[in-house]
């Protein structure tokens, strides 16, 4: 029998049921053949098999490849080529304009100047840029920049003109167009329905170009030890072209990631309206040699806390008249979800505010009463402000969750000051409460909303430290072991793939990451500084920190 690889003298965190530690393992046909507690495999195993390669790990830590259950690989890959408008890199609106001027110099005739990541609450002016300010960069070339949440944007006058937006335009359902004191459009676009009007006229990159971008963006995921990734919004910005780009990227081996596609609900009711989940999944697998699969149907029921558009039961801290808004009327929402459920789709719904979470759970309750299904794995994304009652309802309905834990570090200080106030902010991402109820949940970065890094998410879940250094809601911290599980085996359980991935056990895929430190054996505050040295998919090294 041919054994492709043996790793010995390792510190292996198997993340099996007992979180067993091992010292060596072997790989055959891309899967783990054996795992041993000892640092060396048995001598008889070496004698009786044709071993191609033996690697002495010299005590390095190995754990299962990270399972990223919610990020936006294509969006992240596209943003890498756009103007970086993030803060604290940019302190003022003037700094952002300089970045856009630099981008303009690199922009070819007929193309748009695009930027990403600005955060109005971190700018000195503490507001969004305006169309007039973007016009200072150019009023002849269209300019469009996305907010860090991607739920908001700013367009210059040329972009608004190309989109056919005038001062007389009416706000779309679930979104609105910003206006100045005279009622004229100020260029700020609030929520995805408003952004759609401008994005519809931005030239779509070729499928080949997007596939190449996916290949480049995936390198950063591999460098963080990610082996399975779910794109949480296929079709969000560019419709069916995004689906085609993902298929092409995997089919042509632009990257080695095991991809899962969350396909936007509007594509499933238009381009794929005649497909059930089983048929569509078979098509995806056939087109990609089983390297990509259908994950779920993606929907939204509210917006972003930091834009006052997440739907809350109680008003925003500094805007007592604002509660946010549900994006869909409840009856129509429920019927659409029921149709998708009956077609076999797993449902994945964005819900930040507790009122949106309640609405989603009411919809799931309706769907499951109309058409019961065991192990449905319907889920809610982000779950920032889930209450005890919401978590109880999730348990009752067997609804899973994926918590946007990075929010604690990147936004909690401002949630406390501007959006939610001290009491509600202390309890965002209530992981301990979810664990107490034995809910199935994972963690995510929502990249590019925050940087991709499972180890950082683990650090955030364990420590709950904010950007200003405060420990926020210490009673909601979870253990290092549990946090590692959320990014490995629990992610595989959420993906209904625990038989294949998520732990290092005989018969499972040989997907793993090699670290320079053991996250369970160091100061918890240092976990975010642990480095991924190598990443393996199917027993093959796809990232090496030294070589790459």
XYZ file of C-alpha atoms in Angstrom:
548
model
C 0.000 0.000 0.000
C 1.326 3.424 -0.974
C 1.396 6.055 1.740
C 1.852 9.555 0.363
C 2.956 11.319 3.532
C 3.832 10.695 7.151
C 4.110 13.517 9.683
C 6.008 12.630 12.843
C 7.198 14.388 16.001
C 4.180 16.691 15.808
C 1.797 18.228 18.331
C -1.473 17.241 16.678
C -4.743 18.700 17.964
C -7.131 16.213 16.396
C -10.288 18.113 17.495
C -12.063 14.781 17.740
C -14.849 14.286 20.269
C -12.357 14.198 23.167
C -9.979 16.810 21.714
C -7.303 14.104 21.648
C -3.654 14.992 21.087
C -1.495 12.867 18.815
C 2.123 12.742 17.712
C 2.056 11.410 14.158
C -0.263 10.652 11.253
C -0.201 9.266 7.723
C -1.921 10.271 4.481
C -3.164 7.958 1.727
C -5.132 9.050 -1.356
C -5.638 12.519 0.064
C -7.155 11.230 3.299
C -5.819 10.456 6.732
C -4.940 6.779 6.951
C -3.818 6.500 10.557
C -3.306 8.736 13.594
C -0.998 7.681 16.443
C -0.496 9.078 19.929
C 3.203 8.329 19.604
C 5.687 10.700 17.962
C 6.709 7.956 15.526
C 4.466 5.572 13.569
C 4.833 1.880 14.470
C 7.862 0.280 12.837
C 5.616 -2.396 11.346
C 3.550 0.248 9.541
C 6.667 1.673 7.919
C 7.894 -1.765 6.879
C 4.588 -2.919 5.423
C 3.869 0.177 3.327
C 5.518 2.087 0.518
C 6.032 5.496 2.141
C 6.736 8.326 -0.321
C 7.583 11.100 2.150
C 8.268 11.418 5.871
C 8.350 14.862 7.468
C 9.769 15.558 10.923
C 7.561 18.343 12.292
C 9.981 19.073 15.164
C 7.145 19.629 17.635
C 5.112 22.038 15.498
C 1.369 22.193 16.121
C -1.039 20.723 13.574
C -4.790 21.167 13.650
C -7.606 20.637 11.145
C -7.840 23.117 8.284
C -10.060 26.011 9.239
C -13.618 25.937 7.927
C -14.686 29.465 7.005
C -18.488 29.482 7.015
C -19.113 33.109 6.073
C -16.948 35.440 4.031
C -17.016 36.971 0.568
C -14.027 35.678 -1.368
C -14.983 37.244 -4.692
C -15.752 40.637 -3.169
C -12.489 40.537 -1.221
C -10.585 39.581 -4.360
C -12.086 42.493 -6.286
C -11.418 44.964 -3.479
C -7.707 44.143 -3.571
C -7.505 46.044 -6.884
C -9.505 49.056 -5.668
C -8.616 52.177 -3.681
C -8.108 51.352 -0.023
C -10.324 53.818 1.850
C -10.124 52.091 5.230
C -9.354 53.625 8.600
C -7.109 54.128 10.502
C -5.117 54.180 7.235
C -7.264 57.187 6.315
C -7.928 59.722 9.062
C -9.983 62.252 7.107
C -12.152 62.540 4.036
C -9.242 64.412 2.472
C -7.079 61.313 2.936
C -9.689 59.249 1.095
C -9.793 61.746 -1.766
C -6.023 61.407 -2.137
C -6.368 57.633 -2.390
C -9.015 58.088 -5.068
C -6.784 60.487 -6.999
C -4.059 57.844 -6.984
C -6.574 55.263 -8.188
C -7.724 57.634 -10.948
C -4.181 57.727 -12.327
C -4.276 53.934 -12.702
C -7.778 53.816 -14.184
C -8.102 53.179 -17.911
C -10.422 55.182 -20.162
C -14.022 54.045 -19.814
C -13.486 52.457 -16.403
C -14.799 53.550 -13.031
C -12.762 54.620 -10.026
C -13.746 52.205 -7.273
C -12.841 52.205 -3.599
C -13.739 50.237 -0.505
C -13.729 50.201 3.265
C -14.355 53.777 4.429
C -15.830 54.081 7.921
C -17.578 57.366 8.631
C -17.383 56.811 12.404
C -13.578 56.613 12.320
C -13.062 59.713 10.183
C -12.240 63.052 11.795
C -15.378 64.515 10.218
C -17.503 61.661 11.647
C -19.693 61.542 8.530
C -19.923 60.022 5.077
C -18.108 61.717 2.185
C -20.448 63.408 -0.320
C -20.842 63.491 -4.078
C -19.408 67.022 -4.147
C -16.263 65.850 -2.397
C -15.871 62.914 -4.766
C -16.429 65.359 -7.642
C -13.229 67.085 -6.513
C -11.392 63.972 -7.680
C -13.304 63.927 -10.963
C -16.710 64.928 -12.238
C -16.057 63.267 -15.593
C -15.046 59.787 -14.431
C -17.621 57.872 -12.366
C -16.521 57.182 -8.781
C -18.091 54.732 -6.366
C -16.780 53.787 -2.912
C -18.179 51.150 -0.545
C -18.555 51.557 3.197
C -16.699 49.084 5.426
C -20.012 47.330 6.087
C -20.702 47.203 2.287
C -24.286 48.173 3.152
C -23.625 51.807 2.221
C -21.697 53.645 -0.466
C -21.010 57.064 -1.958
C -21.195 57.952 -5.646
C -20.032 61.080 -7.434
C -22.213 63.095 -9.794
C -21.081 61.212 -12.898
C -21.939 57.867 -11.337
C -25.391 59.121 -10.315
C -25.923 60.481 -13.825
C -25.011 57.159 -15.454
C -27.385 55.397 -13.064
C -30.199 57.757 -14.069
C -30.638 59.008 -10.515
C -32.037 62.517 -10.172
C -33.252 64.537 -7.215
C -36.789 63.346 -7.965
C -35.976 59.647 -7.485
C -38.004 57.801 -4.862
C -36.374 55.620 -2.234
C -36.480 51.881 -2.957
C -37.996 49.387 -0.538
C -35.386 48.617 2.116
C -33.033 51.434 1.158
C -32.798 55.176 0.686
C -30.857 57.873 -1.128
C -29.091 60.424 1.038
C -30.114 64.056 0.572
C -28.795 67.448 1.648
C -30.788 70.162 3.419
C -32.275 71.257 0.092
C -33.518 67.736 -0.641
C -30.948 67.115 -3.377
C -29.064 63.843 -3.649
C -25.823 64.032 -1.662
C -24.392 60.839 -3.186
C -24.721 58.622 -0.109
C -26.542 55.351 -0.730
C -28.094 53.537 2.206
C -28.579 49.768 2.032
C -28.298 47.315 -0.835
C -31.478 48.258 -2.754
C -30.135 51.821 -3.115
C -26.646 50.591 -4.046
C -28.146 48.351 -6.719
C -29.190 51.354 -8.782
C -25.566 52.421 -9.264
C -23.966 48.995 -9.316
C -26.232 48.016 -12.194
C -24.341 50.383 -14.505
C -20.795 49.591 -13.345
C -19.157 47.517 -16.105
C -18.978 43.859 -15.131
C -15.489 42.338 -15.326
C -15.083 39.350 -17.616
C -15.657 35.901 -16.130
C -11.993 35.091 -16.795
C -10.803 38.209 -14.998
C -12.973 37.441 -11.971
C -11.751 33.842 -11.905
C -8.160 35.112 -11.918
C -8.992 37.504 -9.083
C -10.463 34.630 -7.088
C -7.196 32.777 -7.516
C -5.256 35.719 -6.133
C -7.627 36.343 -3.235
C -7.608 32.664 -2.269
C -3.857 32.878 -1.585
C -4.614 35.053 1.438
C -7.170 32.517 2.702
C -4.662 29.673 2.370
C -2.100 31.753 4.269
C -4.543 31.826 7.199
C -4.938 28.028 7.262
C -8.367 27.976 5.609
C -9.108 24.838 3.597
C -12.890 25.118 3.146
C -14.575 28.456 2.414
C -18.174 29.529 1.913
C -18.784 32.570 -0.286
C -21.731 34.070 1.551
C -23.281 36.038 -1.273
C -22.874 34.596 -4.760
C -24.767 36.987 -7.008
C -24.867 39.843 -4.498
C -23.314 42.518 -6.717
C -22.931 41.121 -10.240
C -25.624 38.470 -10.430
C -25.094 35.246 -12.376
C -21.602 36.323 -13.494
C -20.379 35.744 -9.943
C -21.612 32.152 -10.057
C -19.891 31.602 -13.390
C -16.643 33.069 -12.061
C -16.626 30.756 -9.050
C -17.255 27.700 -11.213
C -14.516 28.701 -13.644
C -12.012 29.418 -10.878
C -12.486 25.996 -9.293
C -12.762 24.092 -12.572
C -9.543 25.609 -13.896
C -7.730 25.164 -10.568
C -7.165 28.875 -10.042
C -7.094 27.939 -6.359
C -7.316 24.704 -4.336
C -9.910 25.768 -1.737
C -12.900 23.536 -1.167
C -15.620 26.029 -2.074
C -19.202 26.263 -0.904
C -21.596 28.635 -2.652
C -24.349 30.542 -0.854
C -26.448 31.657 -3.797
C -28.584 34.796 -3.554
C -32.298 34.137 -3.346
C -33.071 36.307 -6.380
C -30.911 34.073 -8.591
C -32.747 31.025 -7.302
C -36.061 32.630 -8.274
C -34.823 33.704 -11.712
C -31.798 32.031 -13.304
C -32.260 28.833 -11.305
C -36.014 28.946 -10.855
C -36.450 25.476 -12.384
C -33.803 23.830 -10.166
C -34.205 22.162 -6.827
C -31.252 22.066 -4.456
C -30.235 18.517 -5.335
C -30.150 19.225 -9.053
C -28.216 22.473 -8.687
C -25.707 20.868 -6.338
C -25.145 18.041 -8.817
C -24.515 20.595 -11.573
C -21.981 22.463 -9.427
C -20.172 19.277 -8.432
C -20.094 17.957 -12.003
C -18.686 21.252 -13.296
C -15.941 21.380 -10.648
C -14.994 17.715 -10.177
C -16.586 17.873 -6.715
C -14.324 20.723 -5.564
C -17.291 23.071 -5.112
C -20.760 22.414 -3.737
C -24.008 24.263 -3.125
C -24.178 25.587 0.415
C -27.518 27.346 0.726
C -29.966 30.001 -0.392
C -28.859 33.395 0.950
C -31.326 36.093 2.029
C -31.332 39.314 4.069
C -33.804 40.659 6.614
C -32.015 43.787 7.828
C -28.914 45.904 7.393
C -25.994 47.077 9.500
C -25.867 48.297 13.101
C -23.182 50.859 12.295
C -25.467 52.404 9.703
C -28.577 52.450 11.927
C -30.264 50.024 9.496
C -30.194 46.796 11.527
C -33.745 46.193 12.761
C -33.932 46.527 16.569
C -36.724 46.019 19.068
C -35.548 49.046 21.050
C -34.293 52.279 19.472
C -30.687 53.157 18.718
C -28.752 54.679 21.605
C -28.150 58.132 20.116
C -31.172 58.146 17.777
C -34.230 57.323 19.880
C -36.479 57.724 16.843
C -34.573 55.087 14.852
C -35.259 51.357 15.058
C -33.921 50.208 11.716
C -36.083 48.458 9.154
C -37.004 44.944 8.119
C -36.119 44.465 4.475
C -39.027 42.153 3.638
C -42.717 42.102 4.473
C -43.247 39.130 6.775
C -45.898 37.269 4.775
C -44.050 37.515 1.455
C -40.774 36.666 3.198
C -42.228 33.515 4.692
C -43.749 32.347 1.429
C -40.473 32.850 -0.436
C -38.585 30.891 2.213
C -41.203 28.136 2.128
C -40.745 27.788 -1.633
C -36.962 27.529 -1.264
C -37.322 25.090 1.639
C -39.705 22.897 -0.374
C -37.191 22.871 -3.231
C -34.680 21.399 -0.807
C -32.531 24.454 -0.180
C -30.892 25.095 3.138
C -31.696 28.688 4.187
C -29.074 31.192 5.318
C -30.407 34.588 6.390
C -28.589 37.753 7.422
C -29.892 39.107 10.733
C -28.002 41.650 12.851
C -30.733 43.310 14.909
C -32.881 41.424 17.386
C -36.090 42.426 15.602
C -34.726 40.960 12.373
C -33.653 37.810 14.226
C -37.169 37.502 15.641
C -38.637 37.941 12.154
C -36.345 35.263 10.733
C -37.232 32.829 13.508
C -40.956 33.496 12.990
C -40.425 32.718 9.309
C -38.545 29.515 10.095
C -41.290 28.509 12.517
C -43.859 29.035 9.767
C -41.824 27.127 7.176
C -41.147 24.144 9.430
C -44.769 23.886 10.533
C -45.928 23.959 6.913
C -43.262 21.500 5.779
C -41.391 19.726 8.608
C -37.838 18.554 7.915
C -35.346 17.006 10.299
C -31.730 18.215 10.294
C -32.632 21.110 8.017
C -29.577 23.161 9.095
C -31.306 26.471 8.376
C -29.244 29.222 9.965
C -28.957 32.890 10.871
C -25.907 34.976 10.016
C -24.214 37.526 12.318
C -26.648 37.349 15.270
C -25.163 40.481 16.830
C -27.960 41.257 19.253
C -29.671 37.892 19.787
C -31.538 37.854 23.115
C -32.039 34.932 25.486
C -35.495 34.420 24.010
C -34.082 34.398 20.487
C -31.504 31.764 21.400
C -34.200 29.683 23.104
C -36.267 29.843 19.908
C -33.245 28.834 17.839
C -32.822 25.793 20.060
C -36.506 24.933 19.797
C -36.421 25.109 15.974
C -32.935 23.545 15.695
C -31.690 26.644 13.878
C -27.908 27.052 13.644
C -25.936 30.289 13.704
C -22.748 31.949 12.556
C -21.631 34.798 14.815
C -19.730 37.829 13.487
C -17.344 37.716 16.444
C -14.791 40.132 14.957
C -17.374 42.859 15.510
C -16.435 42.876 19.198
C -12.953 44.158 18.425
C -13.623 46.368 15.415
C -16.904 48.101 16.363
C -17.927 47.491 19.962
C -16.408 50.741 21.235
C -18.558 52.697 18.801
C -21.595 50.509 19.426
C -21.289 51.481 23.063
C -20.942 55.185 22.228
C -23.243 55.654 19.237
C -25.404 52.680 18.312
C -26.435 50.298 21.088
C -25.270 51.841 24.357
C -23.312 50.080 27.130
C -25.850 47.437 28.178
C -26.675 45.989 24.773
C -23.105 46.317 23.521
C -21.755 44.225 26.402
C -23.802 41.297 25.149
C -23.227 41.388 21.376
C -22.295 37.979 19.991
C -23.497 36.059 23.073
C -21.359 32.956 22.548
C -21.493 31.682 26.129
C -25.284 31.854 26.096
C -25.337 29.965 22.790
C -22.964 27.334 24.191
C -25.082 26.950 27.315
C -27.991 25.994 25.063
C -25.803 23.626 23.036
C -26.608 25.504 19.841
C -24.657 24.620 16.727
C -22.744 27.748 15.805
C -19.573 28.955 14.145
C -17.587 32.191 14.003
C -16.759 34.353 11.016
C -14.884 37.463 9.880
C -17.330 38.416 7.099
C -14.210 39.273 5.065
C -13.714 41.829 3.544
C -15.784 43.549 6.246
C -12.978 42.577 8.616
C -9.690 40.876 7.678
C -9.770 37.148 7.077
C -8.144 35.257 9.979
C -9.650 32.310 11.868
C -7.004 32.654 14.578
C -8.036 36.265 15.137
C -11.685 35.174 15.401
C -10.683 32.527 17.942
C -8.771 35.212 19.871
C -11.781 37.538 19.778
C -14.132 34.828 21.047
C -11.806 33.875 23.900
C -10.876 37.398 25.020
C -13.602 39.791 23.773
C -11.181 42.717 23.749
C -12.210 45.851 21.887
C -10.040 48.124 19.766
C -9.741 50.484 22.731
C -8.529 47.658 24.972
C -11.723 47.102 26.982
C -12.831 43.554 27.825
C -16.433 43.568 26.663
C -18.982 41.256 28.283
C -16.472 38.912 29.874
C -19.283 36.510 30.813
C -19.734 35.757 27.092
C -16.142 34.557 26.568
C -15.702 30.922 25.536
C -12.792 28.546 26.049
C -9.914 28.206 23.592
C -10.913 24.606 22.893
C -14.511 25.571 22.111
C -13.369 28.472 19.917
C -11.115 26.134 17.921
C -14.032 23.750 17.492
C -16.211 26.540 16.096
C -13.670 27.126 13.309
C -13.114 23.415 12.538
C -15.444 20.552 13.422
C -18.454 22.769 14.180
C -17.990 24.423 10.793
C -18.051 20.979 9.193
C -21.169 20.095 11.177
C -22.804 23.294 9.963
C -21.849 22.227 6.431
C -23.171 18.670 7.011
C -19.664 17.492 6.157
C -18.409 16.279 9.531
C -17.873 12.775 8.141
C -15.236 14.196 5.781
C -13.648 17.175 7.470
C -13.262 19.278 10.595
C -11.085 16.885 12.638
C -7.952 14.841 12.081
C -9.227 11.263 12.232
C -8.665 8.179 10.098
C -10.729 8.299 6.901
C -11.206 12.076 6.851
C -9.733 14.475 4.334
C -6.099 15.344 4.946
C -6.830 19.066 5.275
C -4.758 20.685 8.005
C -2.746 23.711 9.063
C 0.702 23.805 10.663
C 1.172 26.516 13.321
C 4.262 27.920 15.001
C 2.584 27.805 18.443
C -0.090 25.792 20.207
C -3.108 28.113 20.781
C -4.125 26.017 23.794
C -0.736 26.335 25.513
C 0.053 30.048 25.290
C -1.258 33.235 26.871
C -4.763 33.673 25.452
C -3.954 37.234 24.449
C -1.251 35.929 22.100
C -3.502 33.669 20.024
C -4.000 36.300 17.332
C -0.223 36.442 16.863
C 0.165 32.726 16.114
C 1.460 32.181 12.572
C 0.289 29.632 10.035
C 3.431 28.022 8.645
C 1.849 25.655 6.128
C -1.572 24.683 4.822
C -2.412 21.280 3.353
C -5.435 20.273 1.302
C -5.827 16.608 0.438
C -2.386 15.960 1.890
C -0.687 18.398 -0.486
C 1.022 21.570 0.691
C -0.826 24.528 -0.840
C 0.799 27.244 1.266
C 4.246 27.566 2.807
C 5.055 30.700 4.790
C 8.758 30.547 3.913
C 8.326 29.830 0.212
C 5.337 32.129 -0.343
